[in-house]
């Protein structure tokens, strides 16, 4: 028996050390990293399936069960009564906005910028607010505010990955991989995008494409298993999300050029979305945040504490980070400041109370807008199909026919009846423009409440409505001048290209959004064109690539998330940075340097000169924030063989202008 026990212990340790974790050499190998990627994918698949079910249940309860009950007991009435049921549309967001904003002010929660900043500087994120994020974000999504699940997914999953990294004493590089891997699994599992979800998370910390390539393989592996397990738990079929207008099997060659025009329109929409949402977000945020003195810092005021590396800074150059200057007009800022002072004079000196007032006011504004344009309620994922087919698909969640909750949209405009012969084409050009503007208003106000939530679907939603507006206007003017009708000839191409190029301006994830838009296509319905023929969607892919990449290049200086930047931990040997001749030789200290030569016979290097030196970075304990005093630790990348000359140091207590120094 003892011999069998010893043999079992031997093989257990051997398997553990090779596949799971080796205590003597804690840094994960590629095999161990893949094992944990699979484990994380399975866990995230189950969690995302359960959380999505909880969210749908909460939305159903708040927007169907509760209003039906209140209508039956007489709290709300029909349109001729003392309190018509449509007023529930603004009362509900106002109540949730006030309560959740109050809680968010008591328990400060990091946002997208903080996740990006911690990923670059530490690789990990404090997980002490994980439960708060889950609860508050679930309430925010159920409230009707335009707050989606992708940001809470990235934050909470990143915290779980950070916990794994610190638990197993990984280096900063390996812990960062765990952070990205877990976040990729969560986003992919929730939205059923196995590779595209991972690419979105990997591209999100940067402004010109993913740079943490070491996380690519485990992130995709974990996302695959997350999607598989999610579908096993939910039983969902493998299919796309949306039906688009009919598209031909092939497209004329000139469409590649017209894709640039669509990209310019999408770029303009993305800039409008960015400017509008940031203005409204700051406007609401300034209602309840005190204007602090120069010697005070707000823990989660990323615009003050941090800045992003300039877009034109070379990847390897150790230059000072560029500080993003505020673009707010001084007159507007002074008015906001006076309004904040007025709230203080009224006796609202407590910050959580001011936050509750601001959240309530923002909720009222959102609700009033959505009472008349109900398309803009919620974060837009479920409502996007209604915008794509111009209202032919009824708005989800709300009742239809004789159901009591059908009264919720009684005051709404731009709502079409699929059986109405008077509007066979759906809502018109004016409605497309109105929906575009109102969605920007709703998203900006919702983000300003401080309630944790994302807006991934916001740019897609706005881009879709704007594409209808653009195509209609262009078709009208091209008919007048007799030129340019080709631009409005394919509304489906215009829709997808404008949606993608608008989204790239905000999130900078051009590869991911091309894949997501392509994979989300369920079909091209022939019903929209009346031809009776559906089509192949592969023709849209190259045009999406053109539009999204053009938009990425054209919006370099339009910043939504200020912490998106190049990675700062790359170290190159001096020789590879010197000028090179045609024969491969380079100058070194005034003399020519012979390149490394490979010997095919023994497969060994003739010269090992120039081998990369290693880093010794370890995270021995979990990150903690004390008294919400901000990021206060220094993280240095030190070359052990040459500690003084080539170390790249990050000192977060220094001024932003000297963030990166060598």
CSV table of N, CA and C in Angstrom, one decimal, residues 83-216:
chain,number,residue,atom,x,y,z
A,83,UNK,N,-52.0,59.0,-14.1
A,83,UNK,CA,-50.6,58.7,-14.2
A,83,UNK,C,-50.5,57.6,-15.3
A,84,UNK,N,-50.5,58.0,-16.6
A,84,UNK,CA,-50.4,57.1,-17.7
A,84,UNK,C,-49.1,56.2,-17.6
A,85,UNK,N,-49.2,55.0,-18.0
A,85,UNK,CA,-48.2,54.0,-17.9
A,85,UNK,C,-46.9,54.4,-18.6
A,86,UNK,N,-46.9,55.2,-19.7
A,86,UNK,CA,-45.6,55.6,-20.3
A,86,UNK,C,-44.7,56.4,-19.4
A,87,UNK,N,-45.2,57.0,-18.3
A,87,UNK,CA,-44.4,57.7,-17.4
A,87,UNK,C,-43.4,56.8,-16.6
A,88,UNK,N,-43.7,55.5,-16.6
A,88,UNK,CA,-42.8,54.5,-16.0
A,88,UNK,C,-41.5,54.6,-16.7
A,89,UNK,N,-41.5,55.0,-18.0
A,89,UNK,CA,-40.2,55.0,-18.8
A,89,UNK,C,-39.2,56.0,-18.2
A,90,UNK,N,-39.6,57.0,-17.5
A,90,UNK,CA,-38.6,57.9,-16.9
A,90,UNK,C,-38.5,57.7,-15.4
A,91,UNK,N,-39.5,57.2,-14.8
A,91,UNK,CA,-39.5,57.0,-13.3
A,91,UNK,C,-38.5,55.9,-13.0
A,92,UNK,N,-38.5,54.8,-13.7
A,92,UNK,CA,-37.6,53.7,-13.5
A,92,UNK,C,-36.2,54.1,-13.6
A,93,UNK,N,-35.7,54.6,-14.7
A,93,UNK,CA,-34.3,55.0,-14.8
A,93,UNK,C,-33.9,56.1,-13.8
A,94,UNK,N,-34.8,56.9,-13.4
A,94,UNK,CA,-34.5,58.0,-12.4
A,94,UNK,C,-34.2,57.3,-11.0
A,95,UNK,N,-35.1,56.4,-10.6
A,95,UNK,CA,-34.9,55.7,-9.3
A,95,UNK,C,-33.6,54.9,-9.3
A,96,UNK,N,-33.4,54.1,-10.4
A,96,UNK,CA,-32.2,53.3,-10.4
A,96,UNK,C,-31.0,54.2,-10.5
A,97,UNK,N,-31.0,55.2,-11.3
A,97,UNK,CA,-29.9,56.1,-11.5
A,97,UNK,C,-29.5,56.8,-10.1
A,98,UNK,N,-30.5,57.2,-9.3
A,98,UNK,CA,-30.2,57.8,-8.1
A,98,UNK,C,-29.5,56.8,-7.1
A,99,UNK,N,-30.2,55.6,-7.0
A,99,UNK,CA,-29.7,54.6,-6.0
A,99,UNK,C,-28.3,54.1,-6.4
A,100,UNK,N,-28.1,53.7,-7.6
A,100,UNK,CA,-26.9,53.1,-8.1
A,100,UNK,C,-25.7,54.2,-8.1
A,101,UNK,N,-26.1,55.4,-8.4
A,101,UNK,CA,-25.0,56.4,-8.4
A,101,UNK,C,-24.6,56.7,-6.9
A,102,UNK,N,-25.5,56.6,-6.0
A,102,UNK,CA,-25.2,56.8,-4.6
A,102,UNK,C,-24.2,55.7,-4.1
A,103,UNK,N,-24.6,54.4,-4.5
A,103,UNK,CA,-23.7,53.3,-4.1
A,103,UNK,C,-22.3,53.4,-4.8
A,104,UNK,N,-22.3,53.8,-6.1
A,104,UNK,CA,-21.1,53.9,-6.8
A,104,UNK,C,-20.2,55.0,-6.2
A,105,UNK,N,-20.7,56.0,-5.6
A,105,UNK,CA,-19.9,57.0,-5.0
A,105,UNK,C,-19.4,56.6,-3.6
A,106,UNK,N,-20.1,55.7,-2.9
A,106,UNK,CA,-19.6,55.2,-1.7
A,106,UNK,C,-18.5,54.1,-1.9
A,107,UNK,N,-18.7,53.3,-2.9
A,107,UNK,CA,-17.7,52.3,-3.2
A,107,UNK,C,-17.1,52.6,-4.6
A,108,UNK,N,-16.0,53.3,-4.7
A,108,UNK,CA,-15.4,53.7,-6.0
A,108,UNK,C,-15.1,52.5,-6.8
A,109,UNK,N,-15.5,52.5,-8.0
A,109,UNK,CA,-15.3,51.3,-8.9
A,109,UNK,C,-14.4,51.8,-10.1
A,110,UNK,N,-13.4,51.0,-10.4
A,110,UNK,CA,-12.6,51.4,-11.6
A,110,UNK,C,-13.4,51.3,-12.9
A,111,UNK,N,-12.9,51.9,-13.9
A,111,UNK,CA,-13.5,51.9,-15.2
A,111,UNK,C,-12.6,51.4,-16.3
A,112,UNK,N,-12.9,51.6,-17.5
A,112,UNK,CA,-12.1,51.1,-18.6
A,112,UNK,C,-10.7,51.6,-18.6
A,113,UNK,N,-10.5,52.9,-18.4
A,113,UNK,CA,-9.2,53.5,-18.3
A,113,UNK,C,-8.4,52.9,-17.2
A,114,UNK,N,-9.0,52.6,-16.1
A,114,UNK,CA,-8.2,52.1,-15.0
A,114,UNK,C,-7.7,50.7,-15.3
A,115,UNK,N,-8.6,49.9,-16.0
A,115,UNK,CA,-8.2,48.5,-16.4
A,115,UNK,C,-7.0,48.6,-17.3
A,116,UNK,N,-7.1,49.5,-18.3
A,116,UNK,CA,-6.0,49.7,-19.3
A,116,UNK,C,-4.7,50.1,-18.6
A,117,UNK,N,-4.8,51.1,-17.7
A,117,UNK,CA,-3.6,51.6,-17.0
A,117,UNK,C,-3.0,50.5,-16.2
A,118,UNK,N,-3.8,49.8,-15.4
A,118,UNK,CA,-3.2,48.8,-14.5
A,118,UNK,C,-2.6,47.6,-15.4
A,119,UNK,N,-3.2,47.3,-16.5
A,119,UNK,CA,-2.7,46.3,-17.4
A,119,UNK,C,-1.3,46.7,-17.9
A,120,UNK,N,-1.1,47.9,-18.3
A,120,UNK,CA,0.2,48.4,-18.8
A,120,UNK,C,1.2,48.5,-17.7
A,121,UNK,N,0.8,49.0,-16.6
A,121,UNK,CA,1.8,49.3,-15.5
A,121,UNK,C,2.1,48.1,-14.6
A,122,UNK,N,1.1,47.3,-14.3
A,122,UNK,CA,1.3,46.2,-13.3
A,122,UNK,C,1.0,44.8,-13.9
A,123,UNK,N,0.1,44.8,-14.9
A,123,UNK,CA,-0.3,43.5,-15.4
A,123,UNK,C,-1.5,42.9,-14.7
A,124,UNK,N,-1.8,43.4,-13.5
A,124,UNK,CA,-2.9,42.9,-12.7
A,124,UNK,C,-3.8,44.0,-12.2
A,125,UNK,N,-4.9,43.6,-11.6
A,125,UNK,CA,-5.9,44.6,-11.1
A,125,UNK,C,-6.4,44.1,-9.8
A,126,UNK,N,-6.6,45.0,-8.9
A,126,UNK,CA,-7.2,44.7,-7.5
A,126,UNK,C,-8.6,44.1,-7.7
A,127,UNK,N,-8.9,43.0,-7.0
A,127,UNK,CA,-10.2,42.3,-7.2
A,127,UNK,C,-11.1,42.6,-6.0
A,128,UNK,N,-10.8,43.6,-5.2
A,128,UNK,CA,-11.7,43.8,-4.0
A,128,UNK,C,-13.1,44.4,-4.4
A,129,UNK,N,-13.2,44.9,-5.6
A,129,UNK,CA,-14.5,45.5,-6.0
A,129,UNK,C,-15.3,44.6,-6.9
A,130,UNK,N,-14.9,43.3,-7.0
A,130,UNK,CA,-15.5,42.4,-8.0
A,130,UNK,C,-17.0,42.3,-7.8
A,131,UNK,N,-17.4,42.0,-6.5
A,131,UNK,CA,-18.8,41.8,-6.2
A,131,UNK,C,-19.6,43.1,-6.5
A,132,UNK,N,-19.0,44.2,-6.1
A,132,UNK,CA,-19.7,45.5,-6.3
A,132,UNK,C,-20.0,45.7,-7.8
A,133,UNK,N,-19.0,45.4,-8.6
A,133,UNK,CA,-19.2,45.6,-10.1
A,133,UNK,C,-20.3,44.7,-10.6
A,134,UNK,N,-20.3,43.5,-10.2
A,134,UNK,CA,-21.4,42.5,-10.7
A,134,UNK,C,-22.8,43.0,-10.3
A,135,UNK,N,-22.9,43.4,-9.0
A,135,UNK,CA,-24.2,43.8,-8.5
A,135,UNK,C,-24.7,45.2,-9.2
A,136,UNK,N,-23.8,46.2,-9.2
A,136,UNK,CA,-24.1,47.5,-9.7
A,136,UNK,C,-24.4,47.4,-11.2
A,137,UNK,N,-23.5,46.7,-11.9
A,137,UNK,CA,-23.7,46.7,-13.4
A,137,UNK,C,-25.0,45.9,-13.7
A,138,UNK,N,-25.3,44.9,-13.0
A,138,UNK,CA,-26.6,44.2,-13.3
A,138,UNK,C,-27.8,45.1,-13.0
A,139,UNK,N,-27.8,45.9,-12.0
A,139,UNK,CA,-28.8,46.9,-11.8
A,139,UNK,C,-28.8,47.9,-12.8
A,140,UNK,N,-27.6,48.4,-13.3
A,140,UNK,CA,-27.6,49.4,-14.3
A,140,UNK,C,-28.2,48.9,-15.6
A,141,UNK,N,-27.9,47.7,-16.0
A,141,UNK,CA,-28.5,47.1,-17.2
A,141,UNK,C,-30.0,46.9,-17.1
A,142,UNK,N,-30.5,46.6,-15.9
A,142,UNK,CA,-31.9,46.4,-15.8
A,142,UNK,C,-32.7,47.7,-15.7
A,143,UNK,N,-31.9,48.8,-15.4
A,143,UNK,CA,-32.6,50.1,-15.2
A,143,UNK,C,-33.1,50.8,-16.5
A,144,UNK,N,-32.6,50.4,-17.6
A,144,UNK,CA,-33.0,51.0,-18.9
A,144,UNK,C,-32.0,52.0,-19.3
A,145,UNK,N,-31.0,52.3,-18.5
A,145,UNK,CA,-29.9,53.2,-18.9
A,145,UNK,C,-29.1,52.5,-20.0
A,146,UNK,N,-28.4,53.2,-20.8
A,146,UNK,CA,-27.6,52.6,-21.9
A,146,UNK,C,-26.3,52.2,-21.4
A,147,UNK,N,-26.3,51.2,-20.6
A,147,UNK,CA,-25.1,50.6,-20.0
A,147,UNK,C,-25.1,49.1,-20.3
A,148,UNK,N,-24.0,48.6,-21.0
A,148,UNK,CA,-24.0,47.2,-21.4
A,148,UNK,C,-23.0,46.4,-20.5
A,149,UNK,N,-22.9,45.1,-20.9
A,149,UNK,CA,-22.2,44.1,-20.0
A,149,UNK,C,-20.7,44.0,-20.3
A,150,UNK,N,-20.2,44.6,-21.5
A,150,UNK,CA,-18.8,44.2,-21.9
A,150,UNK,C,-17.8,44.8,-20.9
A,151,UNK,N,-18.0,46.0,-20.4
A,151,UNK,CA,-17.0,46.6,-19.5
A,151,UNK,C,-17.0,45.8,-18.2
A,152,UNK,N,-18.1,45.5,-17.5
A,152,UNK,CA,-18.1,44.7,-16.3
A,152,UNK,C,-17.5,43.3,-16.6
A,153,UNK,N,-17.7,42.8,-17.8
A,153,UNK,CA,-17.0,41.5,-18.1
A,153,UNK,C,-15.5,41.6,-18.1
A,154,UNK,N,-15.0,42.6,-18.8
A,154,UNK,CA,-13.6,42.8,-18.8
A,154,UNK,C,-13.0,43.1,-17.5
A,155,UNK,N,-13.6,43.9,-16.7
A,155,UNK,CA,-13.1,44.2,-15.3
A,155,UNK,C,-13.1,43.0,-14.4
A,156,UNK,N,-14.3,42.4,-14.3
A,156,UNK,CA,-14.4,41.3,-13.3
A,156,UNK,C,-13.5,40.1,-13.7
A,157,UNK,N,-13.5,39.8,-15.0
A,157,UNK,CA,-12.7,38.7,-15.5
A,157,UNK,C,-11.2,39.0,-15.3
A,158,UNK,N,-10.9,40.2,-15.6
A,158,UNK,CA,-9.5,40.6,-15.4
A,158,UNK,C,-9.1,40.5,-14.0
A,159,UNK,N,-10.0,40.8,-13.1
A,159,UNK,CA,-9.7,40.6,-11.7
A,159,UNK,C,-9.4,39.2,-11.3
A,160,UNK,N,-10.3,38.3,-11.9
A,160,UNK,CA,-10.1,36.9,-11.6
A,160,UNK,C,-8.8,36.4,-12.2
A,161,UNK,N,-8.4,36.8,-13.4
A,161,UNK,CA,-7.1,36.5,-14.0
A,161,UNK,C,-6.0,37.0,-13.2
A,162,UNK,N,-6.1,38.2,-12.6
A,162,UNK,CA,-5.1,38.8,-11.8
A,162,UNK,C,-4.9,38.0,-10.5
A,163,UNK,N,-6.0,37.5,-10.0
A,163,UNK,CA,-6.0,36.6,-8.8
A,163,UNK,C,-5.2,35.4,-9.1
A,164,UNK,N,-5.4,34.7,-10.2
A,164,UNK,CA,-4.6,33.6,-10.6
A,164,UNK,C,-3.2,33.9,-10.7
A,165,UNK,N,-2.9,35.1,-11.3
A,165,UNK,CA,-1.5,35.4,-11.5
A,165,UNK,C,-0.7,35.6,-10.2
A,166,UNK,N,-1.4,36.3,-9.2
A,166,UNK,CA,-0.7,36.5,-7.9
A,166,UNK,C,-0.7,35.3,-7.0
A,167,UNK,N,-1.8,34.4,-7.2
A,167,UNK,CA,-1.9,33.2,-6.4
A,167,UNK,C,-0.7,32.3,-6.7
A,168,UNK,N,-0.3,32.2,-8.0
A,168,UNK,CA,0.7,31.3,-8.4
A,168,UNK,C,2.1,32.0,-8.6
A,169,UNK,N,2.2,33.2,-8.1
A,169,UNK,CA,3.4,34.0,-8.0
A,169,UNK,C,4.0,34.1,-9.4
A,170,UNK,N,3.2,34.6,-10.4
A,170,UNK,CA,3.7,34.8,-11.7
A,170,UNK,C,4.4,36.1,-11.8
A,171,UNK,N,5.3,36.2,-12.9
A,171,UNK,CA,5.9,37.5,-13.2
A,171,UNK,C,4.8,38.4,-13.7
A,172,UNK,N,5.2,39.7,-13.8
A,172,UNK,CA,4.3,40.6,-14.4
A,172,UNK,C,3.8,40.3,-15.8
A,173,UNK,N,4.8,39.8,-16.6
A,173,UNK,CA,4.4,39.5,-18.0
A,173,UNK,C,3.4,38.3,-18.0
A,174,UNK,N,3.6,37.3,-17.2
A,174,UNK,CA,2.7,36.1,-17.2
A,174,UNK,C,1.4,36.5,-16.5
A,175,UNK,N,1.4,37.3,-15.5
A,175,UNK,CA,0.2,37.7,-14.8
A,175,UNK,C,-0.7,38.6,-15.8
A,176,UNK,N,0.0,39.4,-16.6
A,176,UNK,CA,-0.8,40.2,-17.6
A,176,UNK,C,-1.5,39.2,-18.6
A,177,UNK,N,-0.8,38.2,-19.0
A,177,UNK,CA,-1.3,37.2,-19.9
A,177,UNK,C,-2.6,36.6,-19.3
A,178,UNK,N,-2.5,36.3,-18.0
A,178,UNK,CA,-3.7,35.7,-17.3
A,178,UNK,C,-4.8,36.7,-17.3
A,179,UNK,N,-4.5,37.9,-17.0
A,179,UNK,CA,-5.5,39.0,-17.0
A,179,UNK,C,-6.2,39.0,-18.4
A,180,UNK,N,-5.5,39.1,-19.4
A,180,UNK,CA,-6.1,39.2,-20.8
A,180,UNK,C,-6.8,37.9,-21.2
A,181,UNK,N,-6.2,36.8,-20.8
A,181,UNK,CA,-6.9,35.5,-21.1
A,181,UNK,C,-8.2,35.4,-20.5
A,182,UNK,N,-8.3,35.7,-19.2
A,182,UNK,CA,-9.6,35.6,-18.5
A,182,UNK,C,-10.6,36.6,-19.1
A,183,UNK,N,-10.2,37.8,-19.3
A,183,UNK,CA,-11.1,38.8,-19.9
A,183,UNK,C,-11.6,38.4,-21.3
A,184,UNK,N,-10.7,37.8,-22.1
A,184,UNK,CA,-11.1,37.3,-23.4
A,184,UNK,C,-12.1,36.2,-23.3
A,185,UNK,N,-11.9,35.3,-22.4
A,185,UNK,CA,-12.9,34.2,-22.2
A,185,UNK,C,-14.3,34.8,-21.8
A,186,UNK,N,-14.3,35.8,-21.0
A,186,UNK,CA,-15.6,36.3,-20.5
A,186,UNK,C,-16.3,37.0,-21.6
A,187,UNK,N,-15.6,37.9,-22.4
A,187,UNK,CA,-16.3,38.6,-23.5
A,187,UNK,C,-16.7,37.6,-24.6
A,188,UNK,N,-15.9,36.7,-24.9
A,188,UNK,CA,-16.2,35.7,-26.0
A,188,UNK,C,-17.3,34.8,-25.5
A,189,UNK,N,-17.3,34.3,-24.3
A,189,UNK,CA,-18.4,33.5,-23.8
A,189,UNK,C,-19.7,34.1,-23.8
A,190,UNK,N,-19.8,35.4,-23.4
A,190,UNK,CA,-21.0,36.1,-23.2
A,190,UNK,C,-21.7,36.4,-24.6
A,191,UNK,N,-20.8,36.8,-25.5
A,191,UNK,CA,-21.4,37.2,-26.8
A,191,UNK,C,-21.2,36.1,-27.9
A,192,UNK,N,-20.7,35.0,-27.6
A,192,UNK,CA,-20.5,33.9,-28.5
A,192,UNK,C,-19.6,34.2,-29.7
A,193,UNK,N,-18.5,34.9,-29.4
A,193,UNK,CA,-17.6,35.3,-30.4
A,193,UNK,C,-16.2,34.7,-30.0
A,194,UNK,N,-15.9,33.4,-30.4
A,194,UNK,CA,-14.7,32.8,-29.9
A,194,UNK,C,-13.4,33.5,-30.1
A,195,UNK,N,-13.1,33.8,-31.4
A,195,UNK,CA,-11.8,34.5,-31.6
A,195,UNK,C,-12.0,36.0,-31.6
A,196,UNK,N,-13.1,36.5,-32.2
A,196,UNK,CA,-13.3,37.9,-32.3
A,196,UNK,C,-13.3,38.6,-30.9
A,197,UNK,N,-14.0,37.9,-29.9
A,197,UNK,CA,-14.0,38.4,-28.6
A,197,UNK,C,-12.6,38.6,-27.9
A,198,UNK,N,-11.8,37.6,-28.2
A,198,UNK,CA,-10.4,37.6,-27.7
A,198,UNK,C,-9.6,38.7,-28.3
A,199,UNK,N,-9.8,38.9,-29.6
A,199,UNK,CA,-9.1,40.0,-30.3
A,199,UNK,C,-9.5,41.4,-29.8
A,200,UNK,N,-10.8,41.5,-29.5
A,200,UNK,CA,-11.3,42.8,-29.0
A,200,UNK,C,-10.6,43.1,-27.7
A,201,UNK,N,-10.5,42.2,-26.8
A,201,UNK,CA,-9.9,42.5,-25.5
A,201,UNK,C,-8.4,42.8,-25.7
A,202,UNK,N,-7.7,42.1,-26.6
A,202,UNK,CA,-6.3,42.3,-26.8
A,202,UNK,C,-6.0,43.6,-27.5
A,203,UNK,N,-6.9,44.1,-28.4
A,203,UNK,CA,-6.7,45.3,-29.1
A,203,UNK,C,-7.1,46.5,-28.2
A,204,UNK,N,-8.0,46.3,-27.2
A,204,UNK,CA,-8.5,47.4,-26.4
A,204,UNK,C,-7.5,48.2,-25.7
A,205,UNK,N,-6.4,47.7,-25.1
A,205,UNK,CA,-5.4,48.5,-24.4
A,205,UNK,C,-4.6,49.4,-25.3
A,206,UNK,N,-4.7,49.2,-26.6
A,206,UNK,CA,-3.8,50.0,-27.5
A,206,UNK,C,-4.6,50.8,-28.5
A,207,UNK,N,-3.9,51.7,-29.2
A,207,UNK,CA,-4.6,52.5,-30.2
A,207,UNK,C,-4.4,52.1,-31.7
A,208,UNK,N,-3.4,51.3,-31.9
A,208,UNK,CA,-3.1,50.9,-33.3
A,208,UNK,C,-2.9,49.4,-33.4
A,209,UNK,N,-3.8,48.6,-32.7
A,209,UNK,CA,-3.7,47.2,-32.9
A,209,UNK,C,-3.1,46.5,-31.7
A,210,UNK,N,-3.3,45.2,-31.5
A,210,UNK,CA,-2.8,44.5,-30.3
A,210,UNK,C,-1.3,44.4,-30.3
A,211,UNK,N,-0.7,44.5,-29.2
A,211,UNK,CA,0.8,44.4,-29.0
A,211,UNK,C,1.2,43.4,-28.0
A,212,UNK,N,0.3,42.9,-27.1
A,212,UNK,CA,0.7,41.8,-26.2
A,212,UNK,C,0.5,40.5,-26.9
A,213,UNK,N,1.4,40.2,-27.9
A,213,UNK,CA,1.2,39.0,-28.7
A,213,UNK,C,1.4,37.7,-27.9
A,214,UNK,N,2.1,37.8,-26.8
A,214,UNK,CA,2.3,36.6,-26.0
A,214,UNK,C,1.0,36.1,-25.4
A,215,UNK,N,-0.1,36.9,-25.4
A,215,UNK,CA,-1.4,36.5,-24.8
A,215,UNK,C,-2.3,36.0,-25.9
A,216,UNK,N,-1.9,36.1,-27.2
A,216,UNK,CA,-2.8,35.8,-28.3
A,216,UNK,C,-3.3,34.3,-28.2
